Coordinates of C-alpha atoms in Angstrom, one line a residue:
M184 CA 26.9 0.1 2.1
C185 CA 29.1 3.1 3.0
V186 CA 28.9 6.8 3.8
I187 CA 30.6 9.5 1.7
V188 CA 30.9 13.2 2.0
G189 CA 32.7 15.9 0.0
F190 CA 33.2 19.5 0.9
T191 CA 34.6 21.5 -2.0
Q192 CA 36.0 24.3 0.2
K193 CA 37.8 24.4 3.5
T194 CA 35.3 26.7 5.2
R195 CA 34.6 23.9 7.7
G196 CA 37.1 22.0 9.7
R197 CA 37.9 18.3 10.0
E198 CA 35.7 17.8 13.0
E199 CA 32.7 19.1 11.2
V200 CA 33.4 16.8 8.3
L201 CA 33.6 13.9 10.7
A202 CA 30.4 14.9 12.4
C203 CA 28.7 15.0 9.0
L204 CA 29.9 11.4 8.4
D205 CA 28.7 10.2 11.8
R206 CA 25.1 11.4 11.2
A207 CA 24.8 8.3 8.8
Y208 CA 26.9 6.0 11.1
T209 CA 24.8 2.9 10.3
R210 CA 25.8 3.0 6.7
G211 CA 29.4 2.5 7.5
P212 CA 30.1 1.3 11.1
D213 CA 33.4 -0.4 10.5
M214 CA 35.9 2.5 10.0
A215 CA 35.9 6.2 9.3
R216 CA 38.5 8.5 7.6
V217 CA 38.6 12.1 6.6
A218 CA 41.1 13.2 4.0
E219 CA 42.2 16.7 3.2
T220 CA 42.6 17.9 -0.4
A221 CA 44.2 21.1 -1.6
S222 CA 40.9 22.9 -1.5
G223 CA 38.5 20.9 0.7
W224 CA 37.7 17.5 2.2
L225 CA 36.6 14.0 1.4
G226 CA 35.1 11.7 4.1
F227 CA 34.3 8.0 4.2
R228 CA 32.7 5.5 6.5
R229 CA 32.9 1.9 5.6
L230 CA 30.7 -1.2 5.7
S231 CA 33.1 -3.9 4.5
I232 CA 31.7 -5.9 1.7
M233 CA 34.5 -6.5 -0.9
G234 CA 38.1 -6.6 0.2
L235 CA 37.4 -6.9 3.9
D236 CA 40.8 -5.9 5.3
E237 CA 42.0 -2.3 5.9
R238 CA 43.6 -2.1 2.4
G239 CA 40.1 -1.6 1.1
M240 CA 39.5 1.5 3.2
Q241 CA 38.8 4.8 1.3
P242 CA 39.6 7.4 0.1
F243 CA 41.6 5.7 -2.6
A244 CA 44.5 7.9 -4.0
L245 CA 46.4 7.8 -7.2
G246 CA 49.0 10.5 -7.3
P247 CA 47.2 13.8 -6.4
D248 CA 43.8 12.3 -7.2
Q249 CA 41.4 10.9 -4.5
V250 CA 38.0 9.3 -4.6
V251 CA 35.3 8.1 -2.2
C252 CA 32.5 5.8 -3.5
N253 CA 29.5 4.1 -2.0
G254 CA 28.9 1.4 -4.6
E255 CA 29.3 -2.0 -6.2
L256 CA 31.0 -2.3 -9.6
Y257 CA 30.0 -5.4 -11.5
G258 CA 32.4 -7.1 -13.8
W259 CA 35.2 -5.3 -12.0
R260 CA 37.6 -8.2 -12.1
R261 CA 37.7 -8.2 -15.9
Q262 CA 38.2 -4.4 -15.9
R263 CA 40.9 -4.7 -13.3
A264 CA 42.8 -7.2 -15.4
E265 CA 42.6 -4.8 -18.4
L266 CA 43.9 -1.9 -16.3
E267 CA 46.7 -4.1 -15.0
Q268 CA 47.8 -4.7 -18.6
R269 CA 48.0 -1.0 -18.9
G270 CA 50.5 -0.7 -16.1
Y271 CA 48.2 0.0 -13.0
T272 CA 48.8 -1.9 -9.8
F273 CA 46.2 -2.5 -7.0
R274 CA 46.7 -3.0 -3.3
S275 CA 43.2 -4.1 -2.2
G276 CA 40.5 -6.5 -3.1
S277 CA 38.0 -3.6 -3.4
D278 CA 36.2 -3.1 -6.6
C279 CA 36.2 0.7 -6.0
E280 CA 40.0 0.9 -6.3
L281 CA 39.5 0.8 -10.1
L282 CA 37.8 4.2 -10.2
L283 CA 40.9 6.4 -10.3
P284 CA 42.7 4.4 -13.0
M285 CA 39.5 4.5 -15.0
Y286 CA 39.3 8.3 -14.6
R287 CA 42.9 8.5 -15.8
E288 CA 42.1 6.4 -18.8
Y289 CA 38.7 7.7 -19.8
G290 CA 38.1 11.0 -18.0
L291 CA 34.4 11.9 -17.6
D292 CA 33.5 9.2 -20.1
M293 CA 34.2 6.6 -17.4
F294 CA 30.7 6.8 -16.0
A295 CA 29.0 5.5 -19.2
R296 CA 31.4 2.5 -19.0
L297 CA 30.3 1.5 -15.5
D298 CA 28.0 -1.4 -14.8
A299 CA 27.4 -0.4 -11.2
E300 CA 25.2 0.9 -8.4
F301 CA 27.2 3.8 -7.1
A302 CA 27.5 7.4 -5.8
L303 CA 31.0 8.9 -5.8
I304 CA 32.9 12.1 -5.2
L305 CA 36.3 12.4 -6.9
Y306 CA 39.0 15.0 -6.4
D307 CA 41.1 15.8 -9.5
G308 CA 44.3 17.0 -7.8
E309 CA 46.0 18.2 -11.0
A310 CA 43.1 20.4 -11.9
D311 CA 42.0 21.1 -8.3
E312 CA 38.4 20.2 -9.3
Y313 CA 35.7 18.0 -7.9
V314 CA 33.6 15.5 -9.8
A315 CA 30.5 13.9 -8.3
A316 CA 28.3 11.2 -10.0
R317 CA 25.4 8.8 -9.3
D318 CA 24.3 5.6 -11.0
P319 CA 21.6 5.8 -13.7
I320 CA 18.8 4.4 -11.6
G321 CA 19.8 6.2 -8.4
I322 CA 20.1 3.0 -6.3
R323 CA 22.8 4.5 -4.2
P324 CA 21.9 7.8 -2.6
L325 CA 23.6 11.2 -3.0
F326 CA 22.5 14.7 -1.9
Y327 CA 24.0 18.1 -2.2
G328 CA 23.6 21.7 -1.1
C329 CA 25.3 25.0 -1.1
D330 CA 27.5 25.8 1.9
P331 CA 26.5 29.4 3.1
D332 CA 30.2 30.0 3.5
G333 CA 31.0 29.0 0.0
G334 CA 31.3 25.8 -2.0
I335 CA 29.2 22.7 -2.4
L336 CA 28.5 20.0 0.1
F337 CA 27.9 16.4 -1.0
A338 CA 26.6 13.6 1.3
S339 CA 25.1 10.1 1.1
E340 CA 22.0 11.1 3.0
A341 CA 20.0 14.2 3.4
K342 CA 20.1 14.0 7.2
Q343 CA 23.9 14.7 7.0
L344 CA 23.3 18.1 5.5
V345 CA 20.4 19.3 7.8
G346 CA 21.5 22.5 9.4
L347 CA 24.5 22.9 7.0
C348 CA 22.6 23.9 3.8
E349 CA 19.5 26.0 3.4
Q350 CA 18.2 23.8 0.7
I351 CA 19.1 20.1 0.3
L352 CA 18.5 18.4 -3.0
P353 CA 18.8 14.9 -4.3
F354 CA 21.6 14.4 -6.8
P355 CA 20.0 13.5 -10.1
P356 CA 20.6 9.8 -11.2
G357 CA 22.5 9.2 -14.3
H358 CA 24.4 12.5 -14.1
Y359 CA 27.8 13.7 -13.2
W360 CA 28.6 17.1 -11.7
Y361 CA 31.7 19.0 -12.9
R362 CA 32.6 22.7 -12.6
G363 CA 29.2 23.6 -11.3
R364 CA 27.2 21.8 -14.1
F365 CA 25.2 18.6 -14.2
V366 CA 25.6 16.5 -17.3
R367 CA 23.4 13.5 -18.0
Y368 CA 25.4 10.5 -19.1
A369 CA 22.7 7.8 -19.1
N370 CA 18.9 7.4 -18.9
P371 CA 17.9 3.7 -18.9
A372 CA 14.2 4.7 -18.7
R373 CA 14.5 6.1 -22.2
P374 CA 17.0 3.8 -24.0
G375 CA 16.4 5.5 -27.4
L376 CA 15.2 2.5 -29.3
S377 CA 12.1 0.4 -29.6
R378 CA 12.6 -3.3 -30.3
S379 CA 10.4 -5.4 -32.6
D380 CA 11.3 -8.7 -30.9
D381 CA 8.5 -11.2 -30.8
M382 CA 7.1 -12.5 -27.6
D383 CA 9.2 -15.6 -27.5
T384 CA 12.4 -13.6 -28.0
V385 CA 11.4 -11.0 -25.5
C386 CA 10.7 -13.7 -22.8
Q387 CA 14.0 -15.5 -23.5
N388 CA 15.9 -12.2 -23.1
I389 CA 14.1 -11.3 -19.9
H390 CA 14.9 -14.8 -18.6
D391 CA 18.6 -14.7 -19.5
K392 CA 19.2 -11.1 -18.5
L393 CA 17.5 -11.4 -15.1
I394 CA 19.5 -14.5 -14.3
A395 CA 22.7 -12.6 -15.2
A396 CA 21.6 -9.7 -13.1
V397 CA 21.1 -12.0 -10.0
D398 CA 24.4 -13.8 -10.7
K399 CA 26.6 -10.7 -10.7
R400 CA 25.0 -9.6 -7.4
L401 CA 26.0 -12.7 -5.6
D402 CA 29.6 -11.6 -5.6
A403 CA 30.4 -10.5 -2.1
D404 CA 33.0 -11.3 0.6
A405 CA 30.4 -10.7 3.3
P406 CA 27.4 -13.0 4.1
L407 CA 24.3 -12.8 1.8
G408 CA 20.6 -12.9 2.6
F409 CA 17.4 -12.5 0.7
L410 CA 14.2 -10.6 1.4
L411 CA 11.3 -12.8 0.4
L412 CA 8.9 -10.5 2.2
S413 CA 5.4 -10.9 0.8
G414 CA 6.1 -14.1 -1.1
G415 CA 5.3 -12.3 -4.3
L416 CA 6.6 -13.0 -7.8
D417 CA 9.5 -10.5 -7.8
S418 CA 11.3 -11.4 -4.6
S419 CA 10.5 -15.1 -5.0
L420 CA 12.1 -15.1 -8.5
V421 CA 15.2 -13.4 -7.2
C422 CA 15.5 -16.0 -4.4
A423 CA 14.8 -19.0 -6.6
I424 CA 17.4 -17.9 -9.2
A425 CA 20.0 -17.3 -6.5
A426 CA 19.3 -20.7 -4.9
R427 CA 19.8 -22.5 -8.2
L428 CA 22.9 -20.5 -9.1
L429 CA 24.6 -21.0 -5.7
G430 CA 23.6 -24.7 -5.5
K431 CA 23.0 -24.5 -1.7
P432 CA 20.3 -23.3 0.7
I433 CA 20.0 -19.5 0.9
R434 CA 18.7 -17.5 3.9
T435 CA 15.4 -15.9 3.3
F436 CA 13.3 -13.6 5.4
A437 CA 9.6 -12.6 5.5
I438 CA 7.5 -10.4 7.8
G439 CA 3.9 -10.2 8.8
M440 CA 1.4 -8.8 11.4
D441 CA 0.4 -11.1 14.3
T442 CA -3.3 -10.8 13.3
D443 CA -3.5 -11.2 9.5
A444 CA -0.2 -11.8 7.9
I445 CA -1.8 -12.5 4.5
D446 CA 1.3 -13.5 2.6
L447 CA 3.5 -15.3 5.1
K448 CA 2.1 -18.5 3.8
Y449 CA 3.1 -17.7 0.2
A450 CA 6.6 -16.7 1.3
R451 CA 6.8 -20.0 3.3
K452 CA 5.7 -22.0 0.3
A453 CA 8.3 -20.3 -2.0
A454 CA 11.1 -20.9 0.6
Q455 CA 10.2 -24.5 1.1
F456 CA 10.1 -25.1 -2.7
I457 CA 13.6 -23.7 -3.2
G458 CA 15.0 -25.3 0.0
A459 CA 15.8 -22.1 1.7
D460 CA 16.7 -21.5 5.4
H461 CA 13.6 -19.4 6.0
T462 CA 12.9 -17.0 8.9
E463 CA 9.5 -15.3 9.7
V464 CA 9.4 -12.1 11.6
I465 CA 6.1 -11.3 13.4
I466 CA 5.2 -7.8 14.4
T467 CA 2.4 -6.1 16.3
R468 CA 0.5 -2.9 16.1
D469 CA 2.6 -1.5 18.9
D470 CA 5.8 -2.4 17.0
V471 CA 4.5 -0.5 14.0
I472 CA 3.5 2.6 15.9
A473 CA 6.7 2.7 17.8
A474 CA 8.8 2.4 14.7
L475 CA 7.0 5.1 12.7
P476 CA 9.1 8.1 13.8
K477 CA 12.3 6.1 13.3
V478 CA 11.2 5.1 9.8
V479 CA 10.4 8.6 8.7
A480 CA 13.7 9.9 10.2
A481 CA 15.6 7.2 8.3
L482 CA 13.7 7.6 5.0
G483 CA 13.6 11.4 4.7
T484 CA 10.2 11.4 2.9
W485 CA 6.6 12.3 3.6
D486 CA 5.2 10.1 0.9
I487 CA 2.4 7.8 2.1
T488 CA 3.1 4.7 0.0
T489 CA 6.9 4.8 0.8
I490 CA 6.4 5.1 4.5
R491 CA 3.7 2.4 4.7
A492 CA 5.8 -0.1 2.7
S493 CA 8.9 0.8 4.7
V494 CA 7.6 0.0 8.2
G495 CA 7.6 -3.8 7.6
M496 CA 10.8 -3.7 5.7
Y497 CA 12.6 -1.7 8.4
L498 CA 11.4 -4.0 11.1
C499 CA 12.4 -7.1 9.1
C500 CA 15.9 -5.7 8.5
K501 CA 16.2 -4.9 12.2
A502 CA 15.5 -8.5 13.1
I503 CA 18.0 -9.7 10.5
R504 CA 20.7 -7.4 11.9
E505 CA 20.1 -8.4 15.5
T506 CA 20.1 -12.2 14.9
T507 CA 22.4 -12.9 12.0
D508 CA 25.8 -11.9 10.5
I509 CA 24.3 -11.0 7.1
R510 CA 25.6 -7.9 5.5
V511 CA 24.2 -8.0 1.9
L512 CA 20.5 -8.4 1.1
L513 CA 19.1 -9.0 -2.4
T514 CA 15.6 -7.6 -2.9
G515 CA 12.8 -7.6 -5.6
E516 CA 12.3 -3.8 -6.1
I517 CA 11.9 -2.2 -9.5
S518 CA 9.9 -5.0 -11.3
D519 CA 6.7 -3.1 -10.8
E520 CA 8.0 0.0 -12.6
L521 CA 9.1 -2.1 -15.5
F522 CA 6.2 -4.6 -15.9
G523 CA 3.3 -2.7 -14.3
Y524 CA 1.3 -2.2 -11.2
K525 CA -2.3 -3.1 -10.5
Y526 CA -3.3 0.4 -11.6
T527 CA -1.5 0.2 -15.0
D528 CA -4.1 -2.4 -16.0
F529 CA -6.2 0.7 -16.6
A530 CA -3.6 2.3 -19.0
P531 CA -5.7 3.6 -22.0
S532 CA -3.1 2.6 -24.5
P533 CA 0.3 0.9 -24.9
A534 CA 1.8 4.4 -25.4
A535 CA 0.3 5.6 -22.1
F536 CA 1.7 2.5 -20.3
Q537 CA 5.1 3.2 -21.7
A538 CA 5.0 6.9 -20.7
E539 CA 3.9 5.9 -17.1
A540 CA 6.8 3.4 -16.9
E541 CA 9.3 6.0 -18.0
K542 CA 8.1 8.4 -15.4
R543 CA 8.2 5.8 -12.7
V544 CA 11.7 4.5 -13.6
E545 CA 13.0 8.1 -13.6
E546 CA 11.5 8.7 -10.2
L547 CA 12.5 5.5 -8.6
Y548 CA 15.2 7.1 -6.4
M549 CA 12.5 9.0 -4.5
Y550 CA 10.2 6.0 -3.8
D551 CA 10.9 2.3 -3.9
V552 CA 14.7 2.6 -4.3
L553 CA 14.9 5.1 -1.4
R554 CA 12.8 2.7 0.7
A555 CA 15.1 -0.3 0.1
D556 CA 18.3 1.7 0.6
R557 CA 17.3 3.3 3.9
C558 CA 15.6 0.4 5.5
I559 CA 18.5 -1.9 4.8
S560 CA 21.4 0.6 5.4
G561 CA 19.7 1.8 8.6
W562 CA 20.7 -1.6 10.0
S563 CA 24.2 -1.6 8.5
M564 CA 23.5 -3.9 5.5
E565 CA 23.8 -3.3 1.8
A566 CA 20.9 -3.6 -0.7
R567 CA 21.4 -5.1 -4.1
V568 CA 18.6 -4.9 -6.6
P569 CA 18.7 -7.3 -9.6
F570 CA 15.7 -5.8 -11.3
G571 CA 17.6 -2.6 -11.4
D572 CA 20.4 -4.1 -13.5
L573 CA 21.2 -1.6 -16.3
D574 CA 21.2 -4.1 -19.1
F575 CA 17.9 -5.6 -17.9
V576 CA 16.2 -2.2 -17.4
E577 CA 17.3 -0.9 -20.8
Y578 CA 16.1 -4.0 -22.5
V579 CA 12.6 -4.1 -20.9
M580 CA 12.1 -0.4 -21.5
S581 CA 12.9 -0.9 -25.2
V582 CA 10.3 -3.7 -25.6
D583 CA 7.2 -2.9 -27.6
P584 CA 4.7 -1.7 -24.9
A585 CA 1.9 -3.5 -26.7
L586 CA 3.5 -6.7 -25.3
K587 CA 3.8 -5.3 -21.7
V588 CA 0.2 -4.1 -21.2
N589 CA -2.1 -6.5 -19.4
R590 CA -3.9 -8.0 -22.4
C591 CA -4.7 -11.4 -20.9
G592 CA -5.9 -10.7 -17.4
K593 CA -2.6 -11.4 -15.8
G594 CA -0.2 -8.7 -14.7
K595 CA 3.5 -9.0 -15.5
Y596 CA 2.7 -11.7 -18.0
L597 CA 6.0 -11.4 -19.8
L598 CA 8.0 -12.0 -16.6
R599 CA 5.9 -15.0 -15.6
R600 CA 6.0 -16.5 -19.0
A601 CA 9.8 -16.0 -19.2
F602 CA 10.2 -18.5 -16.3
Q603 CA 7.3 -20.8 -16.7
S604 CA 9.4 -23.7 -18.0
D605 CA 12.2 -23.5 -15.5
A606 CA 10.4 -25.0 -12.5
L607 CA 12.1 -22.4 -10.3
L608 CA 8.8 -21.8 -8.4
P609 CA 5.5 -23.5 -7.9
D610 CA 2.7 -22.3 -10.3
E611 CA 0.7 -20.8 -7.4
I612 CA 3.6 -18.4 -6.8
L613 CA 4.6 -17.8 -10.4
W614 CA 1.1 -17.0 -11.5
R615 CA -0.3 -15.5 -8.3
E616 CA -1.7 -12.0 -8.6
K617 CA 0.2 -9.2 -6.9
A618 CA -0.5 -7.8 -3.4
A619 CA 1.1 -4.6 -2.4
F620 CA 3.8 -5.3 0.2
S621 CA 2.4 -2.8 2.7
D622 CA -0.9 -4.7 2.5
A623 CA 0.7 -8.1 2.3
V624 CA 2.3 -7.6 5.7
G625 CA -1.3 -7.5 6.9
H626 CA -4.2 -5.3 6.0
S627 CA -4.4 -4.4 9.6
M628 CA -1.0 -2.6 9.5
V629 CA -2.3 0.1 7.1
D630 CA -5.6 0.2 9.0
D631 CA -3.7 0.6 12.3
L632 CA -1.6 3.5 10.8
K633 CA -4.8 5.2 9.6
E634 CA -6.5 4.8 13.0
Y635 CA -3.5 6.1 14.9
A636 CA -3.3 9.1 12.6
R637 CA -7.1 9.8 13.1
A638 CA -6.5 9.9 16.8
Q639 CA -3.8 12.6 16.6
Y640 CA -5.9 15.4 15.0
S641 CA -9.3 16.9 15.6
D642 CA -11.2 18.3 12.6
L643 CA -9.9 21.7 13.4
A644 CA -6.3 20.6 13.9
F645 CA -6.4 18.6 10.7
T646 CA -7.6 21.6 8.7
R647 CA -5.1 24.0 10.2
G648 CA -2.3 21.4 9.9
C649 CA -2.8 20.9 6.2
A650 CA -3.1 24.6 5.6
Q651 CA 0.4 25.3 6.9
Y652 CA 2.0 23.3 4.1
Q653 CA 2.0 25.1 0.7
Y654 CA 4.1 22.5 -1.1
R655 CA 2.3 19.2 -1.7
P656 CA -0.2 19.8 1.2
P657 CA -1.4 16.7 3.0
F658 CA -4.9 15.6 2.2
T659 CA -5.6 12.9 4.9
R660 CA -4.8 12.7 8.6
E661 CA -2.3 10.0 7.8
S662 CA -0.5 12.1 5.3
L663 CA -0.5 15.0 7.7
L664 CA 1.0 12.8 10.4
Y665 CA 3.8 11.8 8.1
R666 CA 4.4 15.4 7.0
D667 CA 4.6 16.6 10.6
L668 CA 7.1 13.8 11.4
F669 CA 9.2 14.7 8.3
E670 CA 9.3 18.3 9.2
R671 CA 10.6 17.4 12.7
Y672 CA 13.7 15.8 11.2
Y673 CA 14.0 17.7 7.9
P674 CA 12.6 21.1 8.5
G675 CA 11.9 23.0 5.3
Q676 CA 13.2 20.3 3.0
A677 CA 9.9 18.9 1.6
R678 CA 10.9 19.6 -2.0
M679 CA 13.4 16.7 -1.9
I680 CA 10.3 14.6 -2.9
K681 CA 8.5 15.5 -6.1
D682 CA 5.0 14.4 -5.2
F683 CA 2.8 11.8 -3.6
W684 CA 3.2 8.3 -5.2
M685 CA -0.3 7.7 -6.5
P686 CA -1.9 5.9 -9.4
N687 CA -2.4 8.0 -12.5
R688 CA -5.6 9.8 -11.6
A689 CA -6.1 10.9 -15.2
W690 CA -6.9 7.2 -16.1
E691 CA -10.4 5.9 -15.8
G692 CA -10.6 3.7 -12.7
C693 CA -7.6 5.3 -11.0
N694 CA -9.0 8.5 -9.5
V695 CA -8.6 7.3 -5.9
D696 CA -7.7 9.1 -2.7
D697 CA -5.5 6.3 -1.3
P698 CA -2.4 4.9 -3.0
S699 CA -3.0 1.3 -1.9
A700 CA -3.9 -1.1 -4.6
R701 CA -6.8 -2.1 -2.3
A702 CA -8.5 1.1 -3.5
L703 CA -8.7 -0.1 -7.1
K704 CA -11.7 -2.2 -8.4
N705 CA -9.3 -4.7 -9.9
Y706 CA -7.6 -5.6 -6.7
G707 CA -10.1 -8.4 -6.1
A708 CA -8.7 -11.3 -4.0
S709 CA -5.1 -10.8 -4.9
G710 CA -4.1 -10.3 -1.3
F711 CA -5.7 -13.4 0.0

């Protein structure tokens, strides 16, 4: 995980660029560098993952061109060999050193050729132009805003631009920016085809493509760890696949409340089954309340679901950082958006299920992906998300939605069926119903947050507090608390987030006032 900034004009000095970098210090604590271009600045802070010595430090330069990138390029060794055959030479073991040769060879078409999680800012020295781009899912963050003195400012996190830009906006995933215009180069949520594969073929492809996605994300020169968290299907599958591929014990981590850590036992069973070196982190109500302002400041969101789910993840990552040398964490995010949540059991038709999935995948960068990135990078580690693999996402999104809807009383049936014969996990994990992570940490955690919020506002203070926000006004004391905390750190920037993450209220059974799956009638005993 690294920090990048790009200032397209020299209206600000080197020290201001460095200060902008330092606001996201935890993303890149190893080294910092600011490079001058003919018309502006590029800045980089490094967390060393690939090519650990100083030769992997950015910006990389090729003639008059320079680039800074926060990202991982998969399959880069093959691409590097191809570029070497074309006469390019490389100094470092960093995957990102390929970017400028690729730009020379393919121009702006290079982005469609990348199998990567990335955000980059490239300076074309010959044209004196800047190019910025972000991966199609938005796994790596990038924000931008107008400099009041002229030009555009780009940065990894919104907090770097607070006070520098009147309006801060997320850079749209799957786009590049060139000469003041955004161009979409990829949208895996809408792959443009619908496959007629039968169920056996679909499950085999899901199986093979997920294994390939995990495999490519095990390539790191820094130590790896795995978030097992709630012991649910998604994180457990990632851990089990990785353990089999590596052929040695992996390090797994789960977290729970001290009073009712519902799912620690499932995480423990999964870890024991795969032979993992497993660590449990136990937290208290006081830990949760004390962490809340830090979590909101790190996330840059006011969304209820994202904040709830982030508290446990943030504290788990804190413990990992303080007690281990791990620098890369694999996680189980994005499976829900592809295969369904508890509430998508209420989808009125396969077409409605598909439309909801498309919406959720396109908005991932504001919710689950944002959560994983900030909770992990906030403790100087890098997140890798196998379920966000482009080939995997594009395939699942192209599968006939009639196969993806819950027709047999078991959510994510295709994913479970795909791995039923591998013996990667015990059946009680593979076929266990989902519990939301924020609930799985312990139902008491969400209850504690609600109780704490209720104590902060009288009836009158609540009414007045909600009324002051015109954009996406809060509707509970908990949501007002989160919005007030957000405005403390990101004043006037609420439009960075599109809306509250909620079940589709237009569907029968989903018109609820709380985003937790516990509010749905089909939640049942899935958390116990």
